[in-house]
PDB file of N, CA, C and O in Angstrom:
ATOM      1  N   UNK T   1     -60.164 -57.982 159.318  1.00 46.00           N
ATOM      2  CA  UNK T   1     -59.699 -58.375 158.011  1.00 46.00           C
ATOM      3  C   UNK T   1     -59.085 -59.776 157.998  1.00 46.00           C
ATOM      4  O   UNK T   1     -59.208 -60.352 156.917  1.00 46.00           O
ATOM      5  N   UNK T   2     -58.581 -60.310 158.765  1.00 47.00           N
ATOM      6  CA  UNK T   2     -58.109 -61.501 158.863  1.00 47.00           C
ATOM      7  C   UNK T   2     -58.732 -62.431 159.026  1.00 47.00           C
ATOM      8  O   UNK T   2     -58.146 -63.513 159.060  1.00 47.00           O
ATOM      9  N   UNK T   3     -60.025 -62.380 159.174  1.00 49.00           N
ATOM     10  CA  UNK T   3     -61.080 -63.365 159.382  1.00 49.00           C
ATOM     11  C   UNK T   3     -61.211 -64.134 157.533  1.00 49.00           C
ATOM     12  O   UNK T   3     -61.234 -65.283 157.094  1.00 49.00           O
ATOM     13  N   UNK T   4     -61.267 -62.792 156.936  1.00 49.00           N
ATOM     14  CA  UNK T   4     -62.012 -62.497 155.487  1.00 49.00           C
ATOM     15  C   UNK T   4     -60.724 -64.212 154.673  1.00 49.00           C
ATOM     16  O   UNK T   4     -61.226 -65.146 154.047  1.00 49.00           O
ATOM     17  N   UNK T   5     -59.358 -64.111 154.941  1.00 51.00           N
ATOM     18  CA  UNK T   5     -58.726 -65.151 154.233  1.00 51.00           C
ATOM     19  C   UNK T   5     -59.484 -66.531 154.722  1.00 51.00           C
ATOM     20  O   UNK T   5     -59.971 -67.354 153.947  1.00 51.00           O
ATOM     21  N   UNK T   6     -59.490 -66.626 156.218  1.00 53.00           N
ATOM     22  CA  UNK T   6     -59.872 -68.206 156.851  1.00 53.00           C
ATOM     23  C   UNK T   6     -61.347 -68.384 156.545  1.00 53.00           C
ATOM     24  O   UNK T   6     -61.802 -69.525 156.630  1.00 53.00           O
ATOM     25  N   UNK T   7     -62.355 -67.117 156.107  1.00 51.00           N
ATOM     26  CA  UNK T   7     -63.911 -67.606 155.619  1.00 51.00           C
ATOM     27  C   UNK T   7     -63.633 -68.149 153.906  1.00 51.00           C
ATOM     28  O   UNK T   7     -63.993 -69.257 153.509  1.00 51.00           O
ATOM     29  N   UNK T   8     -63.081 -67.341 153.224  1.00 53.00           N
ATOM     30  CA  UNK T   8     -62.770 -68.495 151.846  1.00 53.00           C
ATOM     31  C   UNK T   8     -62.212 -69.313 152.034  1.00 53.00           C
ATOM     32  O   UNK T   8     -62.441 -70.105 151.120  1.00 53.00           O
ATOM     33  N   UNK T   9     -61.011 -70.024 153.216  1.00 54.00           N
ATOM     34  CA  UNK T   9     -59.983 -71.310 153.122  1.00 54.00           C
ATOM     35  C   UNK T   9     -61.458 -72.177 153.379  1.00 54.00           C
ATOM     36  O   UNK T   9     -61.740 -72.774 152.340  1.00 54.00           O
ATOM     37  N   UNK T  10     -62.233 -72.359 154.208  1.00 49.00           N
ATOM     38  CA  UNK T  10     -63.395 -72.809 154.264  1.00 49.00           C
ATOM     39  C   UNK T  10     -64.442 -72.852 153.469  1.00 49.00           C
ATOM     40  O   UNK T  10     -65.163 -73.785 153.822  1.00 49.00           O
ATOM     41  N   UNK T  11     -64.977 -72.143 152.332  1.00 48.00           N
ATOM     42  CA  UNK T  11     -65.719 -71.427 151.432  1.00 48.00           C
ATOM     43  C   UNK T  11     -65.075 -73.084 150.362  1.00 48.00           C
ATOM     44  O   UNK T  11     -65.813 -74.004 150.012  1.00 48.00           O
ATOM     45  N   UNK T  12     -63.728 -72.991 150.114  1.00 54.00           N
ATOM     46  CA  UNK T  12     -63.570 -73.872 149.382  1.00 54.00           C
ATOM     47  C   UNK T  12     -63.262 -74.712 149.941  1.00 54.00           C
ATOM     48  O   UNK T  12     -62.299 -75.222 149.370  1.00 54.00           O
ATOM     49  N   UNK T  13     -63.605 -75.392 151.088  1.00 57.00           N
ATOM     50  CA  UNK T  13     -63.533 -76.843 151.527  1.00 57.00           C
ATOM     51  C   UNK T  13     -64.943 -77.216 151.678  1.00 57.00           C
ATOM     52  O   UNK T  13     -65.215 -78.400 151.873  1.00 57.00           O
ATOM     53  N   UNK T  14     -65.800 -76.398 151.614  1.00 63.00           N
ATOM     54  CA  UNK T  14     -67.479 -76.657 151.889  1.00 63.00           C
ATOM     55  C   UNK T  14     -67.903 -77.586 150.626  1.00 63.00           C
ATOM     56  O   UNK T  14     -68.808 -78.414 150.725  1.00 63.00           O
ATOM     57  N   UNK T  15     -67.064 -77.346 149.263  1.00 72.00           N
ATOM     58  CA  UNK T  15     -67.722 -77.537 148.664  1.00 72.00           C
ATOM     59  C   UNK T  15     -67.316 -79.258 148.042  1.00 72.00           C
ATOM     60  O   UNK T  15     -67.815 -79.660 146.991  1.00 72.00           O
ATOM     61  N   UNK T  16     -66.587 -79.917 148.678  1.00 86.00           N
ATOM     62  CA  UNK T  16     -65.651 -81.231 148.295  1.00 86.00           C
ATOM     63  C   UNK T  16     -66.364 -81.951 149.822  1.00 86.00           C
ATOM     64  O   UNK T  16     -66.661 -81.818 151.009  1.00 86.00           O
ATOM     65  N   UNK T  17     -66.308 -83.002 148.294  1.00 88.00           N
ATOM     66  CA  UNK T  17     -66.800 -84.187 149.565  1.00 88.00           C
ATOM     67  C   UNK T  17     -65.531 -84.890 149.951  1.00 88.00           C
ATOM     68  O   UNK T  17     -64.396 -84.488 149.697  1.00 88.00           O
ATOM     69  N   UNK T  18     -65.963 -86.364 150.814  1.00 88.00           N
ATOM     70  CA  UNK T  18     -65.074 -86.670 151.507  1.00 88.00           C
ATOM     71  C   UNK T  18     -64.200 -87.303 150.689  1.00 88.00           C
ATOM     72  O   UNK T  18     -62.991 -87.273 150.918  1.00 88.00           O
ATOM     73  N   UNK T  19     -64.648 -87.850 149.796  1.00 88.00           N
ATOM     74  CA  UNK T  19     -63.900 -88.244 148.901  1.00 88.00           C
ATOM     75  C   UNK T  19     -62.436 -87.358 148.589  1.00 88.00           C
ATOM     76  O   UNK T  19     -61.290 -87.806 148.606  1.00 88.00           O
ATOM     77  N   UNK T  20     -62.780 -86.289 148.369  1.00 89.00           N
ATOM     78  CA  UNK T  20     -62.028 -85.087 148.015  1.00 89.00           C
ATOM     79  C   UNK T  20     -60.953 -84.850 148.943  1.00 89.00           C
ATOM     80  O   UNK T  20     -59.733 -84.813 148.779  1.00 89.00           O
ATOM     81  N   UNK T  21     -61.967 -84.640 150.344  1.00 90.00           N
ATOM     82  CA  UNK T  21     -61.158 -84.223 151.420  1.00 90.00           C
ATOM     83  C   UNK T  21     -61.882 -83.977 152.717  1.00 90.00           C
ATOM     84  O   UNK T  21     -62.810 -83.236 153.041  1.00 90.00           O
ATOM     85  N   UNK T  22     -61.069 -84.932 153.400  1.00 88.00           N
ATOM     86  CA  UNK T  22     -61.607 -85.169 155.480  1.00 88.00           C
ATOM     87  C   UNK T  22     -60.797 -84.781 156.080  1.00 88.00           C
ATOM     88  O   UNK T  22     -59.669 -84.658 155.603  1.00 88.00           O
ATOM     89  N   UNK T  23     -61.082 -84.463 157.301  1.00 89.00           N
ATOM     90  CA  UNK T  23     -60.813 -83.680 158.417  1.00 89.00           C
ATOM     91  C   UNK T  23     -59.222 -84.356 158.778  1.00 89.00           C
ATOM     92  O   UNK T  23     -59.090 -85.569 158.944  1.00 89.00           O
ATOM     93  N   UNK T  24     -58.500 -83.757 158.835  1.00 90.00           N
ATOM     94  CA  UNK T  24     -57.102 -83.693 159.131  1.00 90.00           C
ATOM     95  C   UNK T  24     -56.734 -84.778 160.419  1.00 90.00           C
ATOM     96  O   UNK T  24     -55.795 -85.554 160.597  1.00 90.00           O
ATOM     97  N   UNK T  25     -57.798 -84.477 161.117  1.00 92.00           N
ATOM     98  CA  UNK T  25     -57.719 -85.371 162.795  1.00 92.00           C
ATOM     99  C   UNK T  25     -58.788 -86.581 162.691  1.00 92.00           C
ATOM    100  O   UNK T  25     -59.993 -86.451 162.473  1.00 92.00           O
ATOM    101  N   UNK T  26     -58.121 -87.713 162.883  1.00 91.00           N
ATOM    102  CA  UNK T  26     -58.361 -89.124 162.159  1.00 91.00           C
ATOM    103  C   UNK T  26     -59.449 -89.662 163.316  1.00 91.00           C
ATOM    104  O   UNK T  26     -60.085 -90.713 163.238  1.00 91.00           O
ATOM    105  N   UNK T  27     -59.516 -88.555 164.560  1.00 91.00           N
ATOM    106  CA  UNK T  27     -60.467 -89.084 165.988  1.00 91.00           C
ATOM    107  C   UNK T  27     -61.509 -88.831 165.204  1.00 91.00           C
ATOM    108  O   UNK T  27     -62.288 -89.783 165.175  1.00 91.00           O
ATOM    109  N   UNK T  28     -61.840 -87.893 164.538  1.00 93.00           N
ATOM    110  CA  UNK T  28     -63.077 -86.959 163.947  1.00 93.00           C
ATOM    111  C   UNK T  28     -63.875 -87.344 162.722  1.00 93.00           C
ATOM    112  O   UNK T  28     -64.902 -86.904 162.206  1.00 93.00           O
ATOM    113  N   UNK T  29     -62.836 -88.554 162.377  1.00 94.00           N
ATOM    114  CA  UNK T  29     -63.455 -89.084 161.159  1.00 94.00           C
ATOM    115  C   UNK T  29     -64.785 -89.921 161.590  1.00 94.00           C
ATOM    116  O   UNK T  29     -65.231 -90.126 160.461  1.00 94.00           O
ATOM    117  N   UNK T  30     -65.206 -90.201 161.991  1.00 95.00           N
ATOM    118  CA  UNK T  30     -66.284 -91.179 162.681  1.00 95.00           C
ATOM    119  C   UNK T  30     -67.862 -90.057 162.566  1.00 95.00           C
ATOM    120  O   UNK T  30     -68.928 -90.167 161.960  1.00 95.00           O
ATOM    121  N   UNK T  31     -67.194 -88.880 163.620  1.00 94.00           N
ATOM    122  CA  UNK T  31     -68.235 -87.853 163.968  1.00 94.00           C
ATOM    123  C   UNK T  31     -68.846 -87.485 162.432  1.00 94.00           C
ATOM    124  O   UNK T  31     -70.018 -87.397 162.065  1.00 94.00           O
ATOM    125  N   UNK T  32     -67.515 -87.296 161.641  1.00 94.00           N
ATOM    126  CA  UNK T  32     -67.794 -86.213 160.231  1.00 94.00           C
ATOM    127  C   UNK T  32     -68.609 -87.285 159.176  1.00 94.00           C
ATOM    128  O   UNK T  32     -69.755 -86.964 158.864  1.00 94.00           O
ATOM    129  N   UNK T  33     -68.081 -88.461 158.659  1.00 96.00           N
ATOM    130  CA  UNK T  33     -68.929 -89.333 157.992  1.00 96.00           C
ATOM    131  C   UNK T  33     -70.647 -89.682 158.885  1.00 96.00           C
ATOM    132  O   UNK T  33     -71.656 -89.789 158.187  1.00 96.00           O
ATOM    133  N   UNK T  34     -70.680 -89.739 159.520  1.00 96.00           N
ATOM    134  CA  UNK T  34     -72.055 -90.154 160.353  1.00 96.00           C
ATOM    135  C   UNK T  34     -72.844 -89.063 159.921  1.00 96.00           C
ATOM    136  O   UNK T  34     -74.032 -89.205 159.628  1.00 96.00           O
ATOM    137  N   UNK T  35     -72.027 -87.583 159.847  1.00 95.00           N
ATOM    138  CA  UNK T  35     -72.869 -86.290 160.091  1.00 95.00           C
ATOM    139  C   UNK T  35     -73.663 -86.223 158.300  1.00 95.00           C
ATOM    140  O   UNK T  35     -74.742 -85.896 157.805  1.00 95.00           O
ATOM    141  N   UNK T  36     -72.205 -86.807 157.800  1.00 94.00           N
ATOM    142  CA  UNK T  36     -72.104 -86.453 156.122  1.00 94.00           C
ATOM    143  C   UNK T  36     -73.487 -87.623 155.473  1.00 94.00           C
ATOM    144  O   UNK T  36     -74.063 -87.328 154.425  1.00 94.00           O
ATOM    145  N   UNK T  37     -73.743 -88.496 156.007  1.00 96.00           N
ATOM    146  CA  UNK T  37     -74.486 -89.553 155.521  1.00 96.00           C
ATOM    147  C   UNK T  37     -75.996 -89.025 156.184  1.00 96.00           C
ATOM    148  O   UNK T  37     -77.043 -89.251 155.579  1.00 96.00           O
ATOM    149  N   UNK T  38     -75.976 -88.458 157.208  1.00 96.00           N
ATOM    150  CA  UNK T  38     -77.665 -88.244 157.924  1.00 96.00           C
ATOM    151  C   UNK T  38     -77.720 -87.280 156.436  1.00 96.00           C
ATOM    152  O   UNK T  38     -78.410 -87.612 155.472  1.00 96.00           O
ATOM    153  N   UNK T  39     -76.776 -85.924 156.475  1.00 95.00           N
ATOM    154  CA  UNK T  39     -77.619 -84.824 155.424  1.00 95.00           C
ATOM    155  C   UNK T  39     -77.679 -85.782 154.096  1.00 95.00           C
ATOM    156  O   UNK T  39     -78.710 -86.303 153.670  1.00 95.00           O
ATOM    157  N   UNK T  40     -77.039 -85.847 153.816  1.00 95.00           N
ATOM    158  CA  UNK T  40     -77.221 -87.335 152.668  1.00 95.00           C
ATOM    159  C   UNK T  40     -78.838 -87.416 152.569  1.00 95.00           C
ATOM    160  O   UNK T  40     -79.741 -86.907 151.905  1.00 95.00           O
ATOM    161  N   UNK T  41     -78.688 -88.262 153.515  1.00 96.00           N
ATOM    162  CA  UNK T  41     -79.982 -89.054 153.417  1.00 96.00           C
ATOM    163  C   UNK T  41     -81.824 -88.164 153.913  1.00 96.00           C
ATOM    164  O   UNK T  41     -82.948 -88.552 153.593  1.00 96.00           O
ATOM    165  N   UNK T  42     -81.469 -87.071 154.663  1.00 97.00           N
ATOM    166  CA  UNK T  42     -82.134 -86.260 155.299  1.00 97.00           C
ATOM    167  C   UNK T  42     -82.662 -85.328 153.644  1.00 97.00           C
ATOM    168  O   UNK T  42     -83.819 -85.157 153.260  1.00 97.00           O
ATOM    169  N   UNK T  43     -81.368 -84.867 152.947  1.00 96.00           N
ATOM    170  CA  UNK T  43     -82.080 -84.463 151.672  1.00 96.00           C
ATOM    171  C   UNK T  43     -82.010 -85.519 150.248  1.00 96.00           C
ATOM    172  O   UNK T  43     -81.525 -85.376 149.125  1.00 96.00           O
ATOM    173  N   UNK T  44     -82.517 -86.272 150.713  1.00 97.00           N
ATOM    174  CA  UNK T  44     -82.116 -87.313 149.505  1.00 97.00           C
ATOM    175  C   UNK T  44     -80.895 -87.064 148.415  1.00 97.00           C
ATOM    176  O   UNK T  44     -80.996 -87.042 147.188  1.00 97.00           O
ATOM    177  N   UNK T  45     -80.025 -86.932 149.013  1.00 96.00           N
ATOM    178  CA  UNK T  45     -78.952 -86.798 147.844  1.00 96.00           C
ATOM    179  C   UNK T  45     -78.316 -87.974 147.545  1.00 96.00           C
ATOM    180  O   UNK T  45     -78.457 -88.866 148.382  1.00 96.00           O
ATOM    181  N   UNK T  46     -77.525 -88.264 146.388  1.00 95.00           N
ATOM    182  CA  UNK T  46     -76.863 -89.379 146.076  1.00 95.00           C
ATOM    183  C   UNK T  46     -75.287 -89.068 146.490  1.00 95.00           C
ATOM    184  O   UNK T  46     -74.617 -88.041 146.593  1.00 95.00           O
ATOM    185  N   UNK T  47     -75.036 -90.514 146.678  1.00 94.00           N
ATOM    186  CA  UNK T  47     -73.561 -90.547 146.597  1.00 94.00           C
ATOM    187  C   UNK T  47     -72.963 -91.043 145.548  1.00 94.00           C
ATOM    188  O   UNK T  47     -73.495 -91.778 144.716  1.00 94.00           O
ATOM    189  N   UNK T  48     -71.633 -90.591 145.547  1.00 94.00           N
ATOM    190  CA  UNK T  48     -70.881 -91.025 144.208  1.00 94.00           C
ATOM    191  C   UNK T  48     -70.129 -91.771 144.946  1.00 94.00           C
ATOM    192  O   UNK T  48     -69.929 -91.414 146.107  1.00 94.00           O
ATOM    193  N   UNK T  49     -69.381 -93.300 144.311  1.00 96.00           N
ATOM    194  CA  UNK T  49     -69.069 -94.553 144.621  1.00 96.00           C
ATOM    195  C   UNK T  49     -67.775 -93.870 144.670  1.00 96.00           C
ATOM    196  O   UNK T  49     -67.612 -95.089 144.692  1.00 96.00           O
ATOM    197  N   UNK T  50     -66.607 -93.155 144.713  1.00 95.00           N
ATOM    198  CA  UNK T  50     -65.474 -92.984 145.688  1.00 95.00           C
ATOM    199  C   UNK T  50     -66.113 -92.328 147.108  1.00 95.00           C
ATOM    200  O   UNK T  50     -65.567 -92.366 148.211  1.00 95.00           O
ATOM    201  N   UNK T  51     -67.158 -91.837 146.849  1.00 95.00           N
ATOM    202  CA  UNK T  51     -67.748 -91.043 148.381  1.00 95.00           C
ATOM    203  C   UNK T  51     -67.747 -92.232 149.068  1.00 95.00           C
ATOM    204  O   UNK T  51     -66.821 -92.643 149.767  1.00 95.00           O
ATOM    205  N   UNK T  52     -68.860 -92.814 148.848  1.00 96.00           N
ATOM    206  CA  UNK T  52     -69.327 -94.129 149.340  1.00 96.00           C
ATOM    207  C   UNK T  52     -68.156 -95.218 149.907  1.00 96.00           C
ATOM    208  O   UNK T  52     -68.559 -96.054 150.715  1.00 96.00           O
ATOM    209  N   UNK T  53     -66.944 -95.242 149.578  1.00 96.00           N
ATOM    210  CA  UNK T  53     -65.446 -95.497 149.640  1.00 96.00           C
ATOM    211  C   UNK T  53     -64.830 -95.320 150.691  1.00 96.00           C
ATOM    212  O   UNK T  53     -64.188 -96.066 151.430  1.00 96.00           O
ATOM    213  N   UNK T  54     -65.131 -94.035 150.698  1.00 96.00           N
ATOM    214  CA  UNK T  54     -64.145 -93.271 151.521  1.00 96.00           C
ATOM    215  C   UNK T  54     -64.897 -93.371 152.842  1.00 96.00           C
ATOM    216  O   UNK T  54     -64.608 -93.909 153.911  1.00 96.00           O
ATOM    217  N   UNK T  55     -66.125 -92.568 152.355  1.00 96.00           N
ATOM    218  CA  UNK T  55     -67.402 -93.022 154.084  1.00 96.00           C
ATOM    219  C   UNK T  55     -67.388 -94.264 154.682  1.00 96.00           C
ATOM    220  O   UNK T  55     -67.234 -94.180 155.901  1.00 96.00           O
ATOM    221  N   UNK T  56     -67.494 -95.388 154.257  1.00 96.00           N
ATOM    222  CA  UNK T  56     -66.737 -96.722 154.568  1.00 96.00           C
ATOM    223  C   UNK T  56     -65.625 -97.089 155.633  1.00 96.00           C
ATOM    224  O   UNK T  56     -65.671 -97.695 156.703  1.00 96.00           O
ATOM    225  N   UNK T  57     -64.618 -96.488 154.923  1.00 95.00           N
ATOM    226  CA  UNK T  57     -63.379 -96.015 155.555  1.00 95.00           C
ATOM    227  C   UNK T  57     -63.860 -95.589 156.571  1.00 95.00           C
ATOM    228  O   UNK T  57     -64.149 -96.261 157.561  1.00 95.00           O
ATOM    229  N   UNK T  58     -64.040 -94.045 156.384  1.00 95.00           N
ATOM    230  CA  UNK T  58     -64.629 -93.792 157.897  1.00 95.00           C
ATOM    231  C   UNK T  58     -65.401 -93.930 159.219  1.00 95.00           C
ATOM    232  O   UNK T  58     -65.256 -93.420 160.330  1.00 95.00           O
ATOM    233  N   UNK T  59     -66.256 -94.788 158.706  1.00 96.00           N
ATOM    234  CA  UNK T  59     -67.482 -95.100 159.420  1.00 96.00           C
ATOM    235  C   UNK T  59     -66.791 -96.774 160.141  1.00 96.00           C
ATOM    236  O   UNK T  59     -67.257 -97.209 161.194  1.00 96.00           O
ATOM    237  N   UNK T  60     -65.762 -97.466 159.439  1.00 95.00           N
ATOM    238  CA  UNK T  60     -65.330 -98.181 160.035  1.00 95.00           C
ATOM    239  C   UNK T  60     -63.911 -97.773 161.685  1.00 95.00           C
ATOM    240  O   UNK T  60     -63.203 -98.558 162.315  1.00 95.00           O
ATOM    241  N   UNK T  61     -64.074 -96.283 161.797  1.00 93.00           N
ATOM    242  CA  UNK T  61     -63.362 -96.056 162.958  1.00 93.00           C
ATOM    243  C   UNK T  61     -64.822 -95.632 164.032  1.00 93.00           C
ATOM    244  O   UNK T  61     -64.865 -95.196 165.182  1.00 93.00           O
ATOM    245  N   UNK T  62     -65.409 -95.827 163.498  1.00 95.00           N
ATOM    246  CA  UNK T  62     -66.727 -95.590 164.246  1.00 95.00           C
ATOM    247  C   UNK T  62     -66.629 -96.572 165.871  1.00 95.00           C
ATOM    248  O   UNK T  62     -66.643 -97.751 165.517  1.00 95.00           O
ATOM    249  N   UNK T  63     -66.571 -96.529 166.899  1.00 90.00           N
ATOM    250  CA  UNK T  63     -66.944 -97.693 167.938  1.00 90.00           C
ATOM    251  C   UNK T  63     -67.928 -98.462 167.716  1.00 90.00           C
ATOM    252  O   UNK T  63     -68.963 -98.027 167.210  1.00 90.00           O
ATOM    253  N   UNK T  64     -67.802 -99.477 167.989  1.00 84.00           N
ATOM    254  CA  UNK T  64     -68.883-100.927 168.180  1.00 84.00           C
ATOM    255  C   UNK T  64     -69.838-100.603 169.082  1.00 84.00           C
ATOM    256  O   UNK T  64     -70.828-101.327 169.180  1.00 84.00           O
ATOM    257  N   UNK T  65     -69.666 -99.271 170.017  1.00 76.00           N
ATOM    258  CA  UNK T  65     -71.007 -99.395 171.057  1.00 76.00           C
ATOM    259  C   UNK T  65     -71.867 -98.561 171.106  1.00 76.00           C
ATOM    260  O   UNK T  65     -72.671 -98.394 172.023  1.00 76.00           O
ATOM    261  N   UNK T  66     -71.709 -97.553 169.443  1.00 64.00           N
ATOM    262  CA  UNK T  66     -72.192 -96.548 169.125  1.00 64.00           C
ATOM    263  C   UNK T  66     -72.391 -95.311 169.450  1.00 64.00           C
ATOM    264  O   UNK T  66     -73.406 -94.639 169.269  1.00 64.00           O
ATOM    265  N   UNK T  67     -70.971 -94.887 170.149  1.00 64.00           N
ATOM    266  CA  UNK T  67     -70.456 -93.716 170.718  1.00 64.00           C
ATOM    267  C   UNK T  67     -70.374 -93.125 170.188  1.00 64.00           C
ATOM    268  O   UNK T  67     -70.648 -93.490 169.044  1.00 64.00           O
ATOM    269  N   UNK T  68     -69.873 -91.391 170.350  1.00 55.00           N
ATOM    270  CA  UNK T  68     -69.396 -90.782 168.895  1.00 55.00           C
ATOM    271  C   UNK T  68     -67.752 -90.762 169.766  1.00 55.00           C
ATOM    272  O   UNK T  68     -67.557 -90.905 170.974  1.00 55.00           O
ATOM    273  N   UNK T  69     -66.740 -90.537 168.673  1.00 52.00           N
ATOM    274  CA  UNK T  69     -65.619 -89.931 169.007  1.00 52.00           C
ATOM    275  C   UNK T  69     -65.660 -88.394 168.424  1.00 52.00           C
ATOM    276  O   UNK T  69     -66.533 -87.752 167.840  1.00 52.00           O
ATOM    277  N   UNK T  70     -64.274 -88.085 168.862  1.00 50.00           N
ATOM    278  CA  UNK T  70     -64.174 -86.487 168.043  1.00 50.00           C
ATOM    279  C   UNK T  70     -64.662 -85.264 169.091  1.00 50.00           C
ATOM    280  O   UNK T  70     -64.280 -84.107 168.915  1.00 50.00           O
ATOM    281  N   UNK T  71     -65.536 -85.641 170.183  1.00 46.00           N
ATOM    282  CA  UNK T  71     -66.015 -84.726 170.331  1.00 46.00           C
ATOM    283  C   UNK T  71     -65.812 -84.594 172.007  1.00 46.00           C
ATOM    284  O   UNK T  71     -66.254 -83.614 172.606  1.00 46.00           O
TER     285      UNK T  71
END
């Protein structure tokens, strides 16, 4: 039964972009925008210009030698 609260705390974070709301741990931001832009682009979806903002943001903690962090 205790599973059942932490599958909706998730249920409603699935559905907000980054704009909305990113990963708490600032190492991970790199991994999560990179991931968020392939499905992006993998199903042609659009972004909305605070997304696009915020991914920015993130993608600028990215390394220069094209590592991932986070992981």
């Amino acid at each position: 039964m205790s599973r059942i609260p932490r599958t909706r705390a998730l249920w409603s974070k699935g559905d907000q972009s980054p704009a909305q709301r990113t990963p708490p741990l600032a190492s991970y931001h790199c991994v999560y925008a990179r991931a968020w832009v392939e499905v992006k682009r993998n199903y042609g979806l659009t972004v909305t210009a605070p997304e696009k903002t915020r991914l920015g943001e993130m993608l600028e903690t990215c390394p220069a030698d094209g590592t991932r962090r986070g992981r």
